[in-house]
mmCIF file of C-alpha atoms in Angstrom:
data_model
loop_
_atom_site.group_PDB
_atom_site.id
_atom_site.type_symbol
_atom_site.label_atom_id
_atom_site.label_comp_id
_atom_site.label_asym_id
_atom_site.label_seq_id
_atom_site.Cartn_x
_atom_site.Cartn_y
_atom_site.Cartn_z
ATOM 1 C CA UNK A 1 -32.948 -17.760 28.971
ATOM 2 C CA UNK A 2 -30.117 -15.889 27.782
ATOM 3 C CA UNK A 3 -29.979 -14.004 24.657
ATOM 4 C CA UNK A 4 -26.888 -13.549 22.252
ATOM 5 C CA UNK A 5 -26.012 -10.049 21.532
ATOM 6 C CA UNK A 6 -24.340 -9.593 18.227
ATOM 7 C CA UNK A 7 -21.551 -7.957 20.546
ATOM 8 C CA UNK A 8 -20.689 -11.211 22.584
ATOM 9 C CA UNK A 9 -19.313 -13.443 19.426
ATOM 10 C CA UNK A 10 -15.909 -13.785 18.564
ATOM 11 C CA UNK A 11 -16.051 -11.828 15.525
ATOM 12 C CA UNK A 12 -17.113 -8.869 17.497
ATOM 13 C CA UNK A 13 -14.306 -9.852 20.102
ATOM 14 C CA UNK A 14 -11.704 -10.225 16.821
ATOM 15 C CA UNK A 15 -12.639 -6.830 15.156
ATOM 16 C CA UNK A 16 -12.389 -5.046 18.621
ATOM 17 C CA UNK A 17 -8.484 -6.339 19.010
ATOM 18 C CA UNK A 18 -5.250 -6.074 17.629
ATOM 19 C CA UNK A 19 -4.828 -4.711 13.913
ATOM 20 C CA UNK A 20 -1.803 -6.364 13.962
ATOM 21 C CA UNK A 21 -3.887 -9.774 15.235
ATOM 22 C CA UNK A 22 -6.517 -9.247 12.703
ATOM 23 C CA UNK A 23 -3.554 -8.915 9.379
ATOM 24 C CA UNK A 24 -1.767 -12.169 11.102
ATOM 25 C CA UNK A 25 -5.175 -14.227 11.232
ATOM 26 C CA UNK A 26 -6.034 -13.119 7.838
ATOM 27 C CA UNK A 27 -2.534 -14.058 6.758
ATOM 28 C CA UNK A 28 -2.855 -17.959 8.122
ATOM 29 C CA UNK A 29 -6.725 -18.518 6.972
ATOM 30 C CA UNK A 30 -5.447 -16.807 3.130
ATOM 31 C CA UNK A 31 -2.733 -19.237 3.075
ATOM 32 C CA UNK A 32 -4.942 -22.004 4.255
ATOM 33 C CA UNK A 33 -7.725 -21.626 1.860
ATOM 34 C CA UNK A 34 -4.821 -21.130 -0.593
ATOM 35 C CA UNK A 35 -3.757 -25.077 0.035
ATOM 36 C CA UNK A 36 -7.229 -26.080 0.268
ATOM 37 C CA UNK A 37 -8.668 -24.163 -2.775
ATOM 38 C CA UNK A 38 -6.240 -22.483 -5.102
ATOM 39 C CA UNK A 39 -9.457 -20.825 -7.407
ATOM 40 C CA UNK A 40 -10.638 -19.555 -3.992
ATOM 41 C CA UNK A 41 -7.836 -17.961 -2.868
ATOM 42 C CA UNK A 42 -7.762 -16.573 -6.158
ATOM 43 C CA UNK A 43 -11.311 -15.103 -5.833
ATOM 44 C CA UNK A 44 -10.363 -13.743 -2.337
ATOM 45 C CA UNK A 45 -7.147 -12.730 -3.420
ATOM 46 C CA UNK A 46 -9.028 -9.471 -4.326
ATOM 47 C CA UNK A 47 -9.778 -8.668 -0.640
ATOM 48 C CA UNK A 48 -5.392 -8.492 -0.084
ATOM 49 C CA UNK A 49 -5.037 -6.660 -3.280
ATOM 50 C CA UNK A 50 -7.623 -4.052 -2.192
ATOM 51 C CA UNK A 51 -5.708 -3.699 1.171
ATOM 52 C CA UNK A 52 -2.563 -3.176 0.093
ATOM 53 C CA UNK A 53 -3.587 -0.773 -2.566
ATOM 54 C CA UNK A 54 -5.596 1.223 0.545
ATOM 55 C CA UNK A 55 -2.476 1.359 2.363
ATOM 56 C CA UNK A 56 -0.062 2.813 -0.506
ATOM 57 C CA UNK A 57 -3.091 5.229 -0.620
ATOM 58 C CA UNK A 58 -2.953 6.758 3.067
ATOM 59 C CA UNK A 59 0.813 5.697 4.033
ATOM 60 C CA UNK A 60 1.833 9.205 2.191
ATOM 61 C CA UNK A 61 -0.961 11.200 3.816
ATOM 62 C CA UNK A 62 -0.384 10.121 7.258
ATOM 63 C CA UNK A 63 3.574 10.630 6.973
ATOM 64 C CA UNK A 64 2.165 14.191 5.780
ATOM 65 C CA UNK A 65 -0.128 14.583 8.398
ATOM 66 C CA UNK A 66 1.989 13.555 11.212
ATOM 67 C CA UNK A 67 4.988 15.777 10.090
ATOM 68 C CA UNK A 68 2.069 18.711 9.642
ATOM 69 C CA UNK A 69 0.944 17.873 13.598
ATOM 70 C CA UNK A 70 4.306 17.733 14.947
ATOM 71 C CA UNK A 71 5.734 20.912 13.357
ATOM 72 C CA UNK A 72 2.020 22.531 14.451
ATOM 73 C CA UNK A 73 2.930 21.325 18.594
ATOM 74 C CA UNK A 74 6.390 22.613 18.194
ATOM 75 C CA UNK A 75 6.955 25.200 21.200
ATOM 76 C CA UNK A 76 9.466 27.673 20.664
ATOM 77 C CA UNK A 77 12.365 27.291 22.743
ATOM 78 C CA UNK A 78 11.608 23.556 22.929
ATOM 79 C CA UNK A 79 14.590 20.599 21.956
ATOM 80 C CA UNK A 80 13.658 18.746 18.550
ATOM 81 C CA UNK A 81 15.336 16.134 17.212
ATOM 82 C CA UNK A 82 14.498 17.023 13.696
ATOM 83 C CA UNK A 83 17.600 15.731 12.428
ATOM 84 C CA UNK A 84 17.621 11.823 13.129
ATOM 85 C CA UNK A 85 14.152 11.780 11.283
ATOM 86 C CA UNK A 86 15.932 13.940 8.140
ATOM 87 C CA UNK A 87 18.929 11.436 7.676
ATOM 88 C CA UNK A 88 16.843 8.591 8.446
ATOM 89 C CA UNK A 89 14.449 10.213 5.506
ATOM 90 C CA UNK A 90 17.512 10.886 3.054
ATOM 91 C CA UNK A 91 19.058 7.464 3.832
ATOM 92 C CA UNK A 92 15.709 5.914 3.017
ATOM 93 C CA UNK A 93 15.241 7.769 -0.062
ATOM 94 C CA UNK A 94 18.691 7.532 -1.271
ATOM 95 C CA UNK A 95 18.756 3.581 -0.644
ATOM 96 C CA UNK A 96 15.316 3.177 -2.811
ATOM 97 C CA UNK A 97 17.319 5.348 -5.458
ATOM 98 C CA UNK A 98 20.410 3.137 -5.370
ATOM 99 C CA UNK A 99 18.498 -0.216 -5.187
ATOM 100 C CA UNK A 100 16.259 1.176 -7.858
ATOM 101 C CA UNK A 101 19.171 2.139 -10.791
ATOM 102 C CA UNK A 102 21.101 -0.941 -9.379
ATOM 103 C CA UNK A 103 17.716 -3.056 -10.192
ATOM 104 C CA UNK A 104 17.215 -1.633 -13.334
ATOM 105 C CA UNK A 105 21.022 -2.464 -14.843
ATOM 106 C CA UNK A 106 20.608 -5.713 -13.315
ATOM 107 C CA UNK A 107 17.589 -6.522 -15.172
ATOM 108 C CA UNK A 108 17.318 -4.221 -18.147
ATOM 109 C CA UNK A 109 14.271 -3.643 -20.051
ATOM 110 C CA UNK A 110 13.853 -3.253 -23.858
ATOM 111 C CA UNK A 111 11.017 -0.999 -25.543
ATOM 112 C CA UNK A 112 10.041 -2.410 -28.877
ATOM 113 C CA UNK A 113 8.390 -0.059 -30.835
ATOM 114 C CA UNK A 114 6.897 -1.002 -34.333
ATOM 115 C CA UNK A 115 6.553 1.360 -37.085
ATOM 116 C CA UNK A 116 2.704 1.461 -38.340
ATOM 117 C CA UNK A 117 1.844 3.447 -41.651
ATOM 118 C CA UNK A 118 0.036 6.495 -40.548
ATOM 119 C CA UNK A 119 -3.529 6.543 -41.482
ATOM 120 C CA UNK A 120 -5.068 9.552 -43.206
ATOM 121 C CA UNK A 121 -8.613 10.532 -41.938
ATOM 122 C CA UNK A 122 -11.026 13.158 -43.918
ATOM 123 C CA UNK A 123 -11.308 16.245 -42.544
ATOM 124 C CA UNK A 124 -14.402 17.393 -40.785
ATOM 125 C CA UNK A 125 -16.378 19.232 -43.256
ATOM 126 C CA UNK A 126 -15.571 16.470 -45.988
ATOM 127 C CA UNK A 127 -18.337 14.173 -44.664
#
């Protein structure tokens, strides 16, 4: 008689693999309960939104923390190649500047403001 461990299933054997694997499978089952059951998908949409949001979060932190460890190994006297990584850095940031203005006179935006009579409210002691 052989007993199942919860170790031997192939959810254990799916967490245990590939990030990448697990964000592709979730990608094909989302989009098939999405053609199967749009309120579903809806429901679990929640789960991608989540992610996402979590990895805005720690994307910043980890650049941070890997530029912290790498300037923290640095040996004196030792070759870096600091500068690829700097123009790559300014090209990326300049690029999300450009397509950002560029974006923005493409699709302007108007700010409607409405003028409300300003309501007077007693003082404090005049209750």
């Amino acid at each position: 008689m052989t007993t199942r461990t919860p170790s031997s299933g192939w959810l254990s054997r799916l967490a245990q693999g590939s990030l990448v694997k697990q964000i592709l499978i979730g990608l094909v089952l989302g989009v098939l309960l999405a053609l199967v059951s749009k309120p579903a998908a809806i429901a679990v949409g929640l789960l991608g939104t989540l992610f996402v949001g979590a990895l805005k979060a720690v994307a910043p932190v980890l650049v941070l923390m890997l530029v912290m460890a790498s300037i923290a190994n640095h040996q004196h006297g030792q070759k870096t190649s600091i500068r690829p990584i700097l123009f790559l850095y300014l090209l990326g940031t300049f690029s999300a500047a450009l397509t950002a203005v560029l974006f923005s006179f493409l699709f302007p935006s108007t700010l409607h403001l409405t003028h409300r009579r300003r309501q007077h409210h007693a003082a404090v002691g005049d209750c």
